[in-house]
Coordinates of C-alpha atoms in Angstrom, one line a residue:
M3 CA -17.0 -35.9 -47.9
K4 CA -14.8 -38.7 -48.8
A5 CA -11.4 -38.5 -50.7
A6 CA -8.7 -40.4 -51.8
L7 CA -5.6 -40.4 -54.0
V8 CA -6.2 -43.1 -55.9
G9 CA -3.2 -45.0 -58.2
T10 CA -3.4 -46.2 -62.0
D11 CA -4.7 -49.3 -61.1
G12 CA -7.3 -48.1 -58.7
T13 CA -5.6 -49.0 -55.3
L14 CA -6.4 -46.6 -52.7
L15 CA -3.3 -45.2 -51.9
H16 CA -4.5 -42.5 -49.2
E17 CA -8.1 -41.6 -47.8
A18 CA -9.6 -38.8 -46.1
R19 CA -12.8 -37.7 -45.1
R20 CA -14.1 -34.2 -44.0
A21 CA -17.5 -32.8 -42.7
T22 CA -19.4 -30.4 -45.7
G23 CA -20.4 -28.0 -43.4
R24 CA -23.1 -27.0 -45.3
E25 CA -24.5 -25.0 -42.4
R26 CA -22.5 -22.5 -43.3
G27 CA -24.3 -22.2 -46.4
A28 CA -23.6 -23.3 -50.1
D29 CA -20.8 -20.9 -50.4
A30 CA -18.9 -22.6 -47.7
V31 CA -19.0 -26.1 -49.1
V32 CA -17.7 -25.3 -52.6
E33 CA -14.8 -23.5 -50.4
T34 CA -14.3 -26.3 -48.3
I35 CA -14.0 -29.0 -51.5
L36 CA -11.8 -26.5 -52.7
A37 CA -9.6 -26.6 -49.5
F38 CA -10.1 -30.3 -49.7
A39 CA -8.9 -31.4 -53.0
A40 CA -5.7 -29.0 -52.4
D41 CA -5.1 -30.4 -48.9
L42 CA -5.1 -33.9 -50.6
R43 CA -3.0 -33.2 -53.5
A44 CA -0.6 -31.3 -50.9
H45 CA -0.4 -34.4 -49.0
G46 CA 0.5 -36.8 -52.3
E47 CA 3.7 -34.0 -52.4
E48 CA 4.7 -34.7 -49.5
H49 CA 4.0 -38.4 -48.5
L50 CA 4.4 -39.8 -52.1
G51 CA 6.8 -37.9 -53.7
E52 CA 4.8 -36.7 -56.4
S53 CA 1.5 -34.7 -57.2
A54 CA -2.0 -35.9 -58.3
V55 CA -2.1 -35.1 -62.5
A56 CA -5.7 -35.2 -62.7
A57 CA -8.9 -35.2 -59.9
G58 CA -12.3 -36.7 -60.1
V59 CA -14.8 -35.1 -58.6
A60 CA -18.4 -36.8 -58.2
V61 CA -21.2 -34.3 -56.5
P62 CA -24.9 -34.9 -55.7
G63 CA -27.9 -33.5 -57.2
I64 CA -28.6 -32.4 -60.9
V65 CA -25.0 -32.4 -62.6
D66 CA -23.7 -31.1 -66.1
A67 CA -20.4 -33.5 -66.5
E68 CA -19.9 -31.8 -69.9
K69 CA -19.6 -28.2 -68.8
G70 CA -18.8 -28.9 -65.7
I71 CA -21.3 -27.5 -63.7
A72 CA -22.7 -28.7 -60.4
V73 CA -26.4 -27.4 -61.3
Y74 CA -28.3 -28.0 -58.4
A75 CA -28.1 -30.2 -55.3
A76 CA -31.3 -29.2 -52.6
N77 CA -28.8 -30.9 -49.5
L78 CA -26.5 -28.7 -50.3
G79 CA -28.3 -25.6 -51.4
W80 CA -26.2 -24.7 -54.5
R81 CA -27.3 -23.8 -58.1
D82 CA -25.2 -23.5 -61.3
V83 CA -21.7 -23.8 -59.8
P84 CA -18.7 -23.6 -62.1
L85 CA -17.0 -26.3 -59.9
R86 CA -14.6 -27.8 -62.6
A87 CA -13.3 -24.4 -63.4
L88 CA -12.6 -23.2 -59.5
L89 CA -10.8 -26.8 -59.3
E90 CA -8.7 -26.5 -62.1
T91 CA -8.0 -23.0 -61.1
R92 CA -7.1 -24.2 -57.4
L93 CA -5.2 -27.3 -58.6
G94 CA -3.7 -26.3 -61.8
V95 CA -4.5 -29.6 -63.0
P96 CA -7.5 -31.4 -65.1
V97 CA -10.9 -32.1 -63.2
A98 CA -13.3 -34.3 -64.2
L99 CA -16.9 -33.8 -62.5
G100 CA -19.5 -36.5 -62.1
H101 CA -22.9 -37.5 -60.4
D102 CA -22.3 -39.2 -57.2
V103 CA -24.6 -42.5 -57.7
R104 CA -23.3 -42.5 -61.7
T105 CA -19.6 -42.1 -60.2
G106 CA -20.4 -45.1 -57.5
G107 CA -21.7 -47.1 -60.6
L108 CA -18.7 -46.8 -62.8
A109 CA -16.8 -48.1 -60.1
E110 CA -18.7 -50.9 -59.4
G111 CA -18.5 -51.6 -63.0
R112 CA -15.3 -52.1 -63.6
I113 CA -13.5 -53.0 -60.9
G114 CA -16.5 -54.1 -58.6
A115 CA -19.6 -56.2 -58.5
G116 CA -20.2 -55.4 -62.0
R117 CA -16.8 -56.5 -63.2
G118 CA -17.3 -58.1 -66.9
A119 CA -20.6 -57.5 -67.2
D120 CA -21.6 -55.8 -70.6
R121 CA -25.0 -54.6 -69.3
F122 CA -25.5 -53.7 -65.4
L123 CA -28.1 -51.3 -63.3
F124 CA -26.6 -50.4 -60.1
V125 CA -29.0 -49.3 -57.3
P126 CA -28.0 -47.6 -54.0
L127 CA -30.7 -47.7 -51.3
G128 CA -29.7 -44.7 -49.2
T129 CA -31.5 -41.9 -48.4
G130 CA -32.7 -42.0 -51.7
I131 CA -33.2 -44.0 -54.4
A132 CA -31.1 -43.9 -57.8
G133 CA -29.7 -45.6 -60.5
A134 CA -26.3 -45.8 -62.5
I135 CA -26.9 -47.6 -66.1
G136 CA -23.4 -49.5 -66.9
I137 CA -23.3 -49.7 -71.0
A138 CA -20.2 -51.1 -72.2
G139 CA -17.6 -49.9 -69.9
A140 CA -19.1 -46.1 -69.3
I141 CA -22.2 -44.9 -67.6
E142 CA -25.3 -43.5 -69.7
A143 CA -26.0 -39.9 -68.3
G144 CA -29.4 -39.3 -70.7
A145 CA -29.3 -36.7 -72.9
H146 CA -30.0 -34.0 -70.4
G147 CA -27.8 -35.9 -67.5
D148 CA -30.9 -37.5 -66.0
A149 CA -30.7 -40.8 -66.7
G150 CA -31.2 -43.7 -63.8
E151 CA -33.6 -41.9 -61.6
I152 CA -35.3 -44.9 -60.7
G153 CA -36.3 -43.6 -57.3
H154 CA -39.1 -41.4 -58.9
I155 CA -41.0 -44.6 -61.2
V156 CA -44.3 -44.7 -59.4
V157 CA -45.3 -47.7 -57.7
R158 CA -47.9 -46.9 -55.3
P159 CA -50.0 -44.0 -57.0
D160 CA -52.2 -43.8 -53.6
G161 CA -48.8 -43.6 -51.4
P162 CA -47.0 -41.0 -49.7
D163 CA -46.0 -37.6 -51.2
C164 CA -42.7 -37.4 -53.0
S165 CA -40.6 -34.4 -53.1
C166 CA -40.5 -34.6 -56.7
G167 CA -44.0 -33.7 -56.9
Q168 CA -45.8 -37.4 -57.6
R169 CA -47.1 -40.0 -54.7
G170 CA -45.8 -43.0 -54.1
C171 CA -42.3 -43.2 -55.8
L172 CA -40.1 -45.6 -55.0
E173 CA -38.0 -44.2 -52.9
T174 CA -40.8 -43.0 -50.6
L175 CA -41.4 -46.4 -49.9
A176 CA -38.1 -48.6 -50.2
S177 CA -35.3 -46.5 -49.6
A178 CA -33.3 -47.1 -46.4
A179 CA -35.0 -43.6 -45.2
A180 CA -38.5 -44.7 -45.9
V181 CA -37.9 -48.0 -43.7
T182 CA -36.4 -46.1 -41.0
R183 CA -39.6 -44.0 -41.3
A184 CA -42.0 -47.4 -41.3
W185 CA -40.0 -49.0 -38.5
A186 CA -39.6 -45.9 -36.1
A187 CA -43.8 -45.7 -36.5
A188 CA -44.6 -49.5 -36.4
S189 CA -41.6 -49.8 -33.0
G190 CA -42.7 -46.7 -31.9
D191 CA -39.1 -45.9 -30.9
H192 CA -38.7 -42.9 -32.9
G193 CA -34.6 -43.3 -32.5
A194 CA -35.0 -46.8 -34.4
D195 CA -33.7 -47.1 -38.0
A196 CA -33.6 -49.5 -41.2
A197 CA -30.9 -51.5 -39.7
D198 CA -32.7 -52.1 -36.3
C199 CA -35.5 -53.3 -38.9
A200 CA -33.5 -55.5 -40.4
K201 CA -32.2 -57.0 -36.8
A202 CA -36.1 -57.3 -35.5
V203 CA -36.8 -59.3 -38.9
E204 CA -33.9 -61.4 -38.1
S205 CA -35.2 -62.4 -34.7
G206 CA -38.9 -63.2 -36.4
D207 CA -40.8 -59.7 -35.1
P208 CA -43.7 -59.9 -37.1
A209 CA -44.3 -56.5 -37.0
A210 CA -40.5 -55.8 -38.5
V211 CA -41.5 -58.6 -41.0
R212 CA -44.4 -56.7 -42.4
V213 CA -42.4 -53.2 -42.6
W214 CA -39.6 -54.9 -44.7
Q215 CA -41.6 -56.9 -46.6
D216 CA -43.7 -53.8 -47.8
A217 CA -40.4 -52.3 -48.7
V218 CA -39.1 -55.4 -50.3
D219 CA -42.8 -55.6 -52.4
A220 CA -42.1 -51.8 -53.5
L221 CA -38.6 -52.3 -54.4
S222 CA -39.2 -55.0 -56.7
A223 CA -41.9 -53.4 -58.5
G224 CA -39.9 -50.4 -59.1
L225 CA -37.1 -52.8 -60.2
V226 CA -39.2 -55.1 -62.7
T227 CA -40.1 -51.8 -64.2
A228 CA -36.3 -50.9 -64.7
L229 CA -35.4 -54.6 -66.0
T230 CA -38.2 -53.9 -68.9
L231 CA -36.7 -51.0 -69.6
L232 CA -33.1 -51.6 -69.7
D233 CA -33.0 -55.5 -69.7
P234 CA -29.4 -55.6 -67.4
G235 CA -27.5 -59.0 -67.3
T236 CA -26.6 -57.9 -63.7
L237 CA -28.3 -56.0 -60.9
I238 CA -26.3 -54.6 -58.2
I239 CA -27.9 -53.3 -55.0
G240 CA -26.0 -51.3 -52.7
G241 CA -26.5 -49.1 -50.3
G242 CA -27.3 -48.7 -46.4
L243 CA -29.9 -50.9 -46.7
A244 CA -27.6 -53.6 -48.8
E245 CA -25.5 -53.7 -45.5
A246 CA -28.9 -56.6 -44.1
G247 CA -27.2 -58.8 -46.4
E248 CA -29.4 -62.2 -47.4
T249 CA -32.1 -60.6 -45.1
L250 CA -32.4 -58.2 -48.1
F251 CA -31.5 -60.6 -51.3
T252 CA -33.5 -63.4 -50.6
P253 CA -36.7 -62.1 -50.1
L254 CA -35.6 -59.5 -52.9
R255 CA -34.5 -62.1 -55.5
A256 CA -38.0 -64.1 -54.8
A257 CA -39.6 -61.1 -55.1
V258 CA -38.6 -59.9 -58.5
E259 CA -38.6 -63.8 -60.0
E260 CA -42.6 -63.7 -59.1
R261 CA -43.2 -60.5 -60.4
I262 CA -41.0 -61.0 -64.4
T263 CA -42.7 -62.2 -67.2
F264 CA -41.0 -62.4 -70.3
Q265 CA -38.2 -60.8 -69.1
K266 CA -34.7 -62.3 -68.4
L267 CA -33.7 -62.6 -64.9
P268 CA -30.4 -60.5 -64.1
H269 CA -28.2 -61.6 -61.6
I270 CA -29.1 -59.8 -58.5
V271 CA -25.6 -59.0 -56.3
P272 CA -24.8 -57.1 -53.5
A273 CA -22.3 -53.9 -54.3
A274 CA -18.9 -54.9 -53.5
L275 CA -17.1 -51.5 -53.2
G276 CA -19.0 -50.0 -50.0
D277 CA -18.8 -46.3 -49.6
T278 CA -15.6 -46.1 -51.0
A279 CA -17.1 -46.7 -54.7
G280 CA -17.5 -43.0 -55.0
C281 CA -13.7 -42.3 -54.5
L282 CA -12.6 -45.4 -56.7
G283 CA -15.2 -43.9 -59.3
A284 CA -14.0 -40.3 -58.9
G285 CA -10.2 -41.9 -59.7
L286 CA -11.5 -43.7 -62.6
L287 CA -12.9 -40.5 -63.9
A288 CA -9.7 -38.5 -63.6
W289 CA -7.6 -41.3 -65.4
D290 CA -10.1 -41.6 -68.2
L291 CA -10.0 -37.7 -68.3
L292 CA -6.2 -38.1 -68.7
S293 CA -6.4 -41.1 -71.6
T294 CA -9.2 -38.9 -73.3
E295 CA -6.5 -36.2 -73.4
V296 CA -3.8 -38.1 -74.5
S297 CA -5.6 -40.1 -77.2
A298 CA -6.6 -37.0 -78.6

């Protein structure tokens, strides 16, 4: 877990990290979140001279932001956790709850790589692949809170099984986890990961180039589908795989450009905020919450 005290201008005033403790079960994870938030508030009181006035929390999985409920998260083992209410009781301040990718996308759109872009799509390439759809300074959640799940666009119907029940989903082929699996198999080194594959690509290893190009081809197919539906002006790529820099972006831009026909090619740029995007986005959620309350 990453957390921060965030100033009105988006400045990170204090940062902290803590293990989720998920091996102890879902209830323990929730208690760890509550204690972490309380400790952060106490740090502000002691070291900055004032308490936080609101909190923003971003969690993975399915989130009902309007009701403040963490509906489901497979990796954390929880279902229907009233996280906003629990945090408001513990902290005594208003709390905004958001989805982790959409919250990171909010930060990238407002103060990161998408600053000034009216329409953007933020796609982090990590263990899985998701997307945040930015429209006029806000993130579109969809009618049921599921908008942006582009990792489950089927790009190869005969591809690997996906945990969602389909085959050949984008994230089974082009996520950092997918590249790690493919490169471990191709190299025979079961400890190798996507970063190792990128380094091997840079050194000209033909097996690595094949693995990398296969992932880039799948990624470009999924992205062009998203571009066709959403027509963003800027496409922001983040997550672990984006850390490869131009080893990823040069072939990816070329592959997307080759696939498009009538679509307008967006600016394809790396994310600017790295792993601070979630904390900054959570801070923005909190400030937005206060702004809404004041205007109401």
